[in-house]
Amino acid sequence: MELFDFTIHELHEKLITKEVSSVEATRSILARIEAVEPRVGSFITITPEQALADAEAADRRIAAGEADCLTGIPLALKDIFLTEGIRTTCASRILHNFIPPYSATSWEKLRERGAVLLGKLNQDEFAMGSSSESSAFGITRNPWDTTRIPGGSSGGSAAAIAARQATATLGTDTGGSIRQPSSHCGCVGLKPTYGRVSRYGVIAFASSLDQVGPLTRDVTDCAVMLGAVAGYDPKDSTSINAPVPDYRAALTGDVRGLTIGLPSEYFIAGLDPDVQKVMDEAIATYRGLGAEFVEISLPHTDYAVATYYLIATAEASSNLARYDGVRFGHRSEQAEGLIDMMTKSRSEGFGMEVKRRIMLGTYALSSGYYDAYYVKAQKVRTLIMRDFIQAFEGVDAILTPVAPTPAFKIGEMVNDPLQMYLSDIFTIPVNLAGTCALSVPAGFSADGLPIGLQLIGKPFGEETILRAAHAFERATVWHTKKAPL
Amino acid sequence: MKITTAEVEHVARLARLELSAEEKDLFVGQMDAILGYVDKLRGLNTDDVQPTSHAVPVENAFRPDQAQPSIGVAKALANAPDRAESFYRVPKVIE
């Protein structure tokens, strides 16, 4: 095994016993990035000098006996997290030259623990997409099959884990953008409960849905990362002031007596046969571990995608109004007058998917359509939330597929946005309900593509789904498989 | 059709976007398909349902009205496409 092959908890053991240094681990991963990056394309910006400086500082801290569980661990961030002094683009041409004057709280928390920054990861532009193909800085390829997409929008965050280009990463999830790429790339990805992690310094897409979360090699690492970034932040008034549990302590390996719901609306005829097979085997594994299953109903599931694409685009059209060429970002040099400058700067700076969503959102909020589209969607959101509240009266967790199919081919859906939107059907309801969910590796398709299973928890029920995912991981081998790069 | 070229042009103006003829044609077709799809919400009776704007019940977050440290003029202007003294400079607003 190379140093880049280790998980956070494995590398931590080697660091504190002085078997290896953070500089050695960081050099190993930087060499790995250089070797595989031309075939994968996980990064927008690589920061080797920063990484080695961070690693040297971490080694001094370890030598002083002050190491934390993340001290000296090489991490990378989706390019949606502001990093002071390091270019942050959100994969958009409109931010191609943006150097943030401050850092995201979630990154500050990791830095305080001594984490090492390897660079900034590719994604869909402004996190709008399911394939990472809408980036203005080129596509990312799936390390398991480089003719396929890694998923999105946190595609670089997932591909970097699968390609061993970072020990762990952070992503964001507005409609599945952590869980779907985690499923497609065979890593663990968690979307925490809305309000669990601060969003200060995370470039906003849809503010009532966006949430920060980790992508990792295994469930233990996921618990470590969540524990590090969770908690109240006075700079994010939507973060919740609730104690942060010891998530790693929740990983008892015991799921006896756990009641897991299977929503009939998610196990539909026409589900990809490989996905169906993996779900059947996962259910059998859990039964063997002593969990109990009950069929449940989430009756408004079929309305979730329509609801989401009205609420998310409306919020996006408002959030993205700030990109006007005045204070930061791209400014057109072709313009005459202020309004023309703003219009041309935006038109030159935004890509097609972003323009399409701004147009939809502006339409849904415009005079005459506001009640019929936006308010209607907010009402249906209430019904979708109630579905989950009622379901959780009888179950501890809900098990579903993450995506209806394994990773699709690059270019397969770019000309059919509606079809692409529909591929998020199993992840979107969780964001609308505001609760937590994760993806854990659960098997492979006949073609060798990873398939994840989704565990949905009650609001602030991260411990339960982490415990259930960990027990599954201990009983299976899927998380130990390595992409054939 | 759910949406016309004239409506796409109107929405683009509201959104401060300038679309090419090809982009307009593309968006008329794609927005028509998407708006046709989201019309399925009309089939649900929501007369007695309150809208949800936030999934987690959060109250207004108040804090004492006290000045906090800020990033300062130099940092705030560091990304400005154009500036003059301690201000952002923009094209003339009023002719």
XYZ file of C-alpha atoms in Angstrom:
580
model
C 0.000 0.000 0.000
C 1.116 3.535 -0.757
C 0.592 6.432 1.647
C -2.126 7.800 -0.655
C -4.100 4.588 -0.099
C -4.710 5.177 3.607
C -7.929 6.453 5.179
C -7.913 9.328 7.673
C -7.972 7.025 10.710
C -5.234 4.763 9.291
C -2.985 7.691 8.378
C -3.626 9.322 11.761
C -2.273 6.205 13.538
C 0.865 6.279 11.402
C 1.350 10.010 12.005
C 1.038 9.933 15.802
C 3.325 6.884 16.087
C 5.838 8.816 13.898
C 5.881 5.921 11.415
C 5.363 8.505 8.664
C 5.300 12.288 8.556
C 2.601 14.493 7.104
C 5.156 15.802 4.605
C 5.758 12.230 3.374
C 2.019 11.530 3.122
C 1.422 14.846 1.368
C 4.248 14.233 -1.115
C 2.805 10.781 -1.836
C -0.615 12.243 -2.616
C 0.814 15.146 -4.667
C 2.712 12.581 -6.773
C -0.469 10.552 -7.144
C -2.366 13.663 -8.259
C 0.297 14.372 -10.869
C 0.181 10.765 -12.117
C -3.581 10.361 -12.539
C -4.912 13.916 -12.942
C -4.593 13.936 -16.773
C -6.953 10.930 -16.895
C -9.417 12.083 -14.196
C -9.486 15.900 -13.963
C -10.652 16.159 -10.358
C -9.049 19.533 -9.650
C -9.527 23.114 -10.798
C -6.596 24.398 -8.709
C -3.803 22.329 -7.121
C -1.906 24.010 -4.244
C 1.342 22.038 -3.714
C 3.247 24.840 -1.929
C 0.337 25.442 0.447
C 0.047 21.676 1.020
C 3.708 21.218 1.920
C 3.704 24.279 4.182
C 0.574 22.956 5.930
C 2.212 19.519 6.238
C 5.381 20.966 7.799
C 3.280 22.884 10.320
C 1.325 19.701 11.056
C 4.522 17.724 11.640
C 5.677 20.344 14.158
C 2.322 20.071 15.927
C 2.546 16.262 15.973
C 6.122 16.458 17.335
C 4.821 18.729 20.103
C 2.241 16.080 21.015
C -0.683 18.320 20.057
C -2.096 16.303 17.168
C -5.825 16.184 16.506
C -7.502 13.408 14.476
C -7.126 15.586 11.328
C -3.674 17.050 11.928
C -1.499 16.413 8.899
C -4.292 14.765 6.867
C -4.270 15.894 3.185
C -7.717 17.138 2.141
C -9.225 18.878 -0.862
C -12.302 21.105 -1.146
C -14.971 21.553 -3.767
C -14.260 24.898 -5.438
C -17.438 26.312 -3.883
C -15.717 26.803 -0.480
C -14.062 30.185 -0.075
C -10.353 29.860 0.735
C -8.649 33.104 1.706
C -5.911 33.990 -0.768
C -6.594 30.923 -2.979
C -8.630 31.357 -6.155
C -12.206 30.126 -5.804
C -14.205 29.838 -9.035
C -17.306 27.720 -8.329
C -16.364 26.294 -11.760
C -17.644 29.485 -13.411
C -16.009 31.835 -15.866
C -17.634 34.709 -13.964
C -15.364 33.934 -10.961
C -12.284 32.900 -12.956
C -10.168 35.571 -11.201
C -11.783 35.648 -7.754
C -9.409 35.513 -4.753
C -11.568 35.328 -1.600
C -10.796 37.799 1.216
C -11.916 35.255 3.857
C -12.448 31.507 4.278
C -15.518 29.315 4.766
C -16.164 28.368 8.407
C -16.065 24.643 7.542
C -12.570 25.017 6.074
C -11.463 27.207 9.011
C -12.524 24.419 11.366
C -10.484 21.833 9.446
C -7.494 24.184 9.325
C -7.636 24.730 13.076
C -7.276 20.975 13.446
C -4.172 21.043 11.272
C -5.546 19.645 8.012
C -3.464 20.004 4.822
C -5.001 21.696 1.750
C -4.190 19.945 -1.568
C -6.372 22.136 -3.750
C -9.817 22.984 -5.075
C -11.993 20.423 -6.808
C -14.030 20.493 -9.990
C -17.828 20.562 -9.931
C -20.774 21.639 -12.001
C -20.845 25.411 -12.449
C -22.393 26.937 -9.291
C -23.201 23.321 -8.238
C -25.928 23.145 -10.883
C -25.835 19.717 -12.439
C -25.592 15.977 -11.896
C -22.542 15.162 -14.009
C -19.826 17.822 -13.465
C -20.005 18.481 -17.215
C -21.139 22.101 -16.793
C -17.808 23.269 -15.320
C -16.124 26.117 -17.196
C -12.787 24.399 -16.460
C -13.344 21.087 -18.240
C -14.973 17.808 -17.300
C -14.074 15.295 -14.593
C -14.012 11.600 -15.509
C -15.157 8.668 -13.382
C -12.045 6.798 -12.134
C -13.897 3.467 -12.487
C -14.599 4.073 -16.191
C -13.159 7.229 -17.705
C -15.785 7.290 -20.475
C -18.394 8.008 -17.790
C -19.338 10.966 -15.603
C -18.365 10.973 -11.907
C -21.753 12.399 -10.989
C -22.358 15.887 -9.744
C -22.331 18.455 -8.724
C -19.507 17.434 -6.306
C -17.957 15.250 -9.034
C -14.358 16.288 -8.374
C -14.825 15.663 -4.641
C -15.928 12.074 -5.314
C -13.516 11.318 -8.171
C -10.578 12.516 -6.060
C -11.478 9.971 -3.354
C -11.887 7.123 -5.850
C -8.629 8.062 -7.630
C -6.772 8.370 -4.284
C -5.987 12.062 -4.951
C -7.059 13.158 -1.451
C -7.593 11.349 1.840
C -10.993 13.034 2.231
C -12.892 15.930 0.645
C -15.734 18.329 1.340
C -18.676 18.825 -0.987
C -22.098 20.453 -0.926
C -25.499 18.867 -1.496
C -28.525 20.855 -2.695
C -30.418 18.030 -4.436
C -28.051 15.069 -4.164
C -24.730 16.657 -5.075
C -22.748 14.736 -2.415
C -24.660 11.429 -2.407
C -25.048 10.837 -6.171
C -21.329 11.287 -7.043
C -20.431 9.223 -3.959
C -22.636 6.434 -5.287
C -21.166 6.715 -8.794
C -17.547 6.761 -7.548
C -17.809 4.215 -4.735
C -17.168 6.465 -1.750
C -19.049 7.395 1.400
C -20.867 10.727 1.199
C -23.075 12.392 3.808
C -25.555 15.240 3.494
C -26.123 16.398 7.056
C -29.394 17.806 8.358
C -30.065 21.368 7.172
C -28.493 23.633 9.798
C -26.023 21.024 11.111
C -22.992 22.535 9.329
C -22.319 26.242 8.790
C -22.645 27.492 5.215
C -20.744 30.724 5.871
C -18.272 31.221 3.039
C -19.905 28.577 0.828
C -21.042 30.107 -2.457
C -24.847 30.030 -2.364
C -26.963 28.132 -4.909
C -30.357 27.487 -3.230
C -30.181 28.720 0.333
C -33.073 26.737 1.805
C -31.566 23.479 0.480
C -27.745 23.816 0.403
C -25.757 21.873 2.991
C -22.044 21.051 3.469
C -20.843 17.480 3.950
C -17.892 15.087 3.713
C -16.911 12.545 1.041
C -14.626 9.847 2.385
C -13.204 6.393 1.844
C -15.128 4.782 4.700
C -17.787 5.460 7.325
C -15.312 6.042 10.167
C -13.685 8.847 8.182
C -17.134 10.265 7.441
C -17.912 10.391 11.176
C -14.556 12.078 11.864
C -15.089 14.725 9.182
C -18.697 15.440 10.192
C -17.645 15.872 13.815
C -14.994 18.353 12.718
C -17.240 20.617 10.617
C -20.610 20.373 12.442
C -21.871 22.948 14.883
C -23.401 26.365 15.358
C -21.799 29.351 13.671
C -22.918 32.878 14.570
C -21.978 33.863 11.000
C -24.666 31.520 9.560
C -28.053 32.374 11.074
C -29.512 29.134 9.634
C -27.040 26.946 11.531
C -28.628 25.245 14.526
C -27.341 25.669 18.065
C -27.443 22.003 19.090
C -24.633 19.965 20.691
C -22.381 18.007 18.299
C -22.347 14.338 19.299
C -19.261 12.114 19.135
C -20.190 10.564 15.792
C -17.364 8.053 15.883
C -18.648 6.722 19.216
C -21.951 5.952 17.466
C -20.228 3.337 15.270
C -20.983 0.359 17.478
C -21.428 -2.160 14.675
C -24.775 -3.139 16.146
C -28.012 -2.771 14.167
C -30.034 -5.451 15.947
C -33.592 -4.242 16.392
C -33.113 -1.266 14.047
C -36.268 -0.734 12.004
C -35.596 0.314 8.424
C -38.322 1.541 6.083
C -38.486 0.646 2.393
C -40.578 3.257 0.554
C -42.632 1.578 -2.161
C -42.341 4.725 -4.329
C -38.553 4.221 -4.604
C -38.615 0.550 -5.590
C -40.448 0.993 -8.832
C -40.659 -1.305 -11.815
C -38.104 -0.103 -14.309
C -35.384 0.464 -11.723
C -32.060 -0.491 -13.298
C -31.643 -4.279 -12.750
C -28.101 -3.865 -11.393
C -29.340 -1.269 -8.872
C -32.273 -3.503 -7.915
C -29.937 -6.475 -7.371
C -27.582 -4.440 -5.169
C -30.531 -3.184 -3.089
C -31.900 -6.741 -2.651
C -28.499 -7.981 -1.494
C -28.076 -5.035 0.885
C -31.467 -5.721 2.456
C -30.461 -9.371 2.919
C -27.185 -8.271 4.538
C -29.038 -6.041 6.991
C -31.501 -8.822 7.815
C -28.515 -11.034 8.596
C -27.231 -8.333 10.951
C -30.528 -8.271 12.829
C -32.223 -5.211 11.327
C -35.944 -5.339 10.579
C -37.632 -4.000 7.456
C -41.080 -2.544 6.978
C -42.673 -1.246 3.821
C -43.559 2.440 4.069
C -45.040 5.051 1.770
C -43.743 8.525 0.875
C -46.789 9.359 -1.245
C -45.627 12.708 -2.679
C -42.305 11.396 -4.024
C -43.458 11.785 -7.615
C -43.843 15.566 -7.101
C -40.384 16.136 -5.633
C -38.414 16.853 -8.815
C -40.951 19.422 -10.038
C -41.041 21.061 -6.600
C -37.266 21.140 -6.385
C -36.678 22.658 -9.812
C -39.032 25.535 -8.996
C -37.685 26.281 -5.492
C -34.002 25.721 -6.325
C -34.085 27.809 -9.512
C -36.045 30.622 -7.840
C -33.523 30.823 -4.997
C -30.642 30.556 -7.471
C -31.937 33.406 -9.626
C -31.979 35.572 -6.508
C -28.592 34.419 -5.151
C -26.864 34.837 -8.503
C -28.083 38.419 -8.907
C -24.922 39.454 -7.027
C -22.732 38.600 -10.039
C -22.993 41.929 -11.808
C -19.391 42.864 -12.577
C -19.317 45.642 -9.963
C -17.465 44.334 -6.891
C -15.724 41.128 -7.989
C -15.614 38.588 -10.787
C -15.746 39.062 -14.534
C -16.591 42.497 -15.991
C -17.351 42.828 -19.682
C -15.156 45.220 -21.616
C -17.719 45.570 -24.422
C -20.365 47.463 -22.481
C -21.868 50.939 -22.710
C -23.450 52.164 -19.475
C -24.136 50.431 -16.163
C -27.063 48.149 -17.072
C -25.341 47.047 -20.271
C -22.172 46.347 -18.283
C -24.085 44.139 -15.843
C -25.998 42.336 -18.597
C -22.930 41.682 -20.739
C -20.788 40.637 -17.748
C -23.406 38.061 -16.720
C -24.022 36.842 -20.263
C -20.301 36.353 -20.911
C -19.621 34.898 -17.453
C -22.378 32.304 -16.955
C -22.573 28.973 -18.777
C -25.713 27.537 -20.366
C -26.955 25.437 -17.417
C -26.664 28.406 -15.070
C -28.451 30.687 -17.546
C -31.204 28.091 -18.002
C -31.781 27.884 -14.233
C -31.669 31.660 -13.743
C -34.266 31.958 -16.521
C -36.530 29.304 -14.960
C -36.199 30.817 -11.505
C -36.797 34.356 -12.714
C -39.882 33.137 -14.583
C -41.208 31.302 -11.484
C -40.788 34.454 -9.377
C -42.077 36.911 -11.966
C -45.311 38.843 -11.718
C -48.303 36.683 -12.621
C -46.513 33.359 -12.063
C -45.284 33.719 -8.455
C -48.320 32.048 -6.834
C -48.849 29.445 -9.549
C -45.258 28.216 -9.499
C -43.180 29.363 -6.537
C -45.785 29.412 -3.751
C -47.364 26.231 -5.131
C -43.978 24.495 -4.939
C -43.476 25.694 -1.353
C -46.844 24.179 -0.430
C -46.013 20.856 -2.041
C -42.715 20.979 -0.142
C -44.786 20.958 3.058
C -46.536 17.775 1.888
C -43.185 16.128 1.087
C -41.852 17.038 4.553
C -44.981 15.570 6.162
C -44.403 12.307 4.281
C -41.056 11.934 6.043
C -42.374 12.994 9.464
C -45.116 10.367 9.225
C -42.743 7.673 7.931
C -40.281 8.292 10.762
C -43.013 7.663 13.348
C -42.569 3.962 12.562
C -38.946 3.545 11.444
C -35.428 4.522 12.569
C -34.052 4.939 9.049
C -35.107 4.606 5.413
C -33.174 2.609 2.816
C -33.358 3.478 -0.891
C -31.176 3.559 -4.001
C -29.152 6.775 -4.425
C -29.615 6.989 -8.188
C -31.841 5.036 -10.589
C -28.813 3.912 -12.663
C -25.032 3.640 -12.324
C -22.923 6.485 -13.795
C -24.003 7.429 -17.313
C -21.741 8.159 -20.280
C -20.091 11.549 -20.752
C -22.296 13.596 -23.095
C -25.248 11.222 -22.806
C -27.637 13.718 -21.180
C -26.194 17.162 -21.955
C -28.843 17.934 -24.562
C -31.775 16.844 -22.422
C -31.810 18.863 -19.182
C -35.187 17.511 -18.051
C -33.929 13.912 -18.285
C -30.828 14.916 -16.303
C -33.029 16.543 -13.631
C -35.120 13.368 -13.326
C -32.001 11.340 -12.463
C -32.031 13.098 -9.059
C -35.429 11.641 -8.115
C -34.183 9.617 -5.081
C -31.979 12.294 -3.528
C -34.032 15.491 -3.962
C -36.825 14.693 -1.441
C -34.273 14.608 1.416
C -33.172 18.191 0.692
C -36.765 19.383 0.514
C -37.469 17.694 3.867
C -34.238 19.139 5.309
C -33.190 15.877 6.891
C -29.933 13.865 6.672
C -28.902 11.029 4.355
C -25.759 9.266 3.213
C -24.514 7.060 0.412
C -22.409 4.011 1.246
C -20.818 1.619 -1.308
C -23.103 -1.397 -1.731
C -21.897 -3.256 -4.821
C -21.117 -3.021 -8.520
C -22.974 -3.240 -11.797
C -22.206 -6.024 -14.269
C -19.939 -3.463 -15.996
C -17.942 -2.863 -12.821
C -19.501 0.505 -11.902
C -19.999 1.299 -8.208
C -23.533 1.469 -6.822
C -24.334 3.097 -3.476
C -27.255 2.662 -1.156
C -28.912 5.611 0.543
C -29.758 5.643 4.227
C -32.069 8.502 5.223
C -32.234 9.542 8.883
C -34.480 11.686 11.045
C -33.516 15.356 11.380
C -30.284 15.378 13.434
C -30.272 11.567 13.236
C -26.797 11.375 11.682
C -25.603 8.972 14.407
C -28.216 6.365 13.476
C -27.467 6.332 9.740
C -23.704 6.381 10.369
C -24.088 3.411 12.733
C -26.186 1.540 10.169
C -23.754 2.349 7.344
C -20.780 1.290 9.460
C -22.369 -2.050 10.339
C -23.032 -2.651 6.634
C -19.479 -1.690 5.741
C -18.074 -4.138 8.300
C -20.175 -6.929 6.795
C -19.172 -6.208 3.173
C -16.036 -5.606 1.100
C -17.220 -2.885 -1.322
C -15.378 0.026 0.349
C -12.049 -1.848 -0.010
C -12.225 -1.992 -3.829
C -9.923 0.299 -5.769
C -10.667 1.940 -9.117
C -8.585 0.421 -11.954
C -6.701 3.566 -12.951
C -46.671 26.163 -25.884
C -46.210 27.132 -22.221
C -43.775 29.938 -23.081
C -43.193 32.149 -26.114
C -40.086 33.815 -27.525
C -41.428 37.171 -26.340
C -41.751 35.830 -22.777
C -38.228 34.388 -22.892
C -36.974 37.827 -23.969
C -38.928 39.490 -21.141
C -37.546 37.075 -18.511
C -34.012 37.515 -19.881
C -34.348 41.284 -19.426
C -35.515 40.784 -15.817
C -32.545 38.483 -15.192
C -30.064 40.849 -16.878
C -29.120 38.248 -19.464
C -28.483 38.873 -23.145
C -29.359 35.772 -25.193
C -28.337 35.007 -28.745
C -31.016 33.972 -31.250
C -29.883 30.353 -30.905
C -30.014 30.524 -27.100
C -33.539 31.973 -27.248
C -34.742 29.159 -29.505
C -33.099 26.555 -27.298
C -34.578 28.011 -24.098
C -38.096 28.324 -25.547
C -38.058 24.577 -26.260
C -36.355 23.494 -23.050
C -38.322 25.799 -20.731
C -41.513 24.659 -22.441
C -40.650 21.019 -21.667
C -39.668 21.791 -18.056
C -42.716 23.997 -17.395
C -44.887 21.278 -18.922
C -43.356 18.805 -16.496
C -43.742 20.987 -13.371
C -47.416 21.496 -14.254
C -48.031 18.157 -12.539
C -48.101 20.127 -9.247
C -51.402 21.675 -10.336
C -53.026 18.265 -9.890
C -52.432 18.395 -6.109
C -54.935 20.140 -3.859
C -52.943 22.412 -1.553
C -55.745 24.768 -0.451
C -55.225 24.082 3.262
C -51.427 23.668 3.140
C -49.031 26.296 4.450
C -45.971 26.998 2.277
C -42.554 25.956 3.649
C -39.653 28.329 3.179
C -37.282 26.557 5.599
C -37.266 22.871 6.472
C -35.903 23.427 9.973
C -37.860 25.729 12.271
C -35.537 28.695 12.787
C -36.466 31.985 14.378
C -35.060 35.328 13.333
C -31.477 35.400 14.592
C -30.938 38.581 16.533
C -27.688 39.848 17.976
C -26.760 42.970 19.940
C -26.418 46.010 17.691
C -22.677 46.311 18.151
C -20.026 46.958 15.522
C -17.968 43.859 14.642
C -14.553 43.780 12.995
C -14.873 43.858 9.192
C -12.453 42.955 6.413
C -11.586 46.577 5.656
C -11.464 48.631 2.475
C -8.265 47.193 0.963
C -9.468 43.579 1.134
C -12.989 44.505 0.069
C -11.659 46.265 -3.027
C -8.991 43.699 -3.865
C -11.259 41.885 -6.354
C -12.854 45.007 -7.832
C -12.775 45.065 -11.643
C -12.300 48.843 -11.401
C -11.846 51.228 -8.466
C -11.136 54.843 -7.592
C -9.742 55.779 -4.183
C -11.822 53.716 -1.720
C -14.739 53.162 -4.111
C -15.871 50.716 -6.786
C -15.922 52.474 -10.144
C -18.760 51.644 -12.574
C -19.852 53.070 -15.941
C -21.919 56.235 -15.811
C -25.392 55.571 -14.326
C -27.190 58.763 -15.369
C -26.533 60.383 -18.725
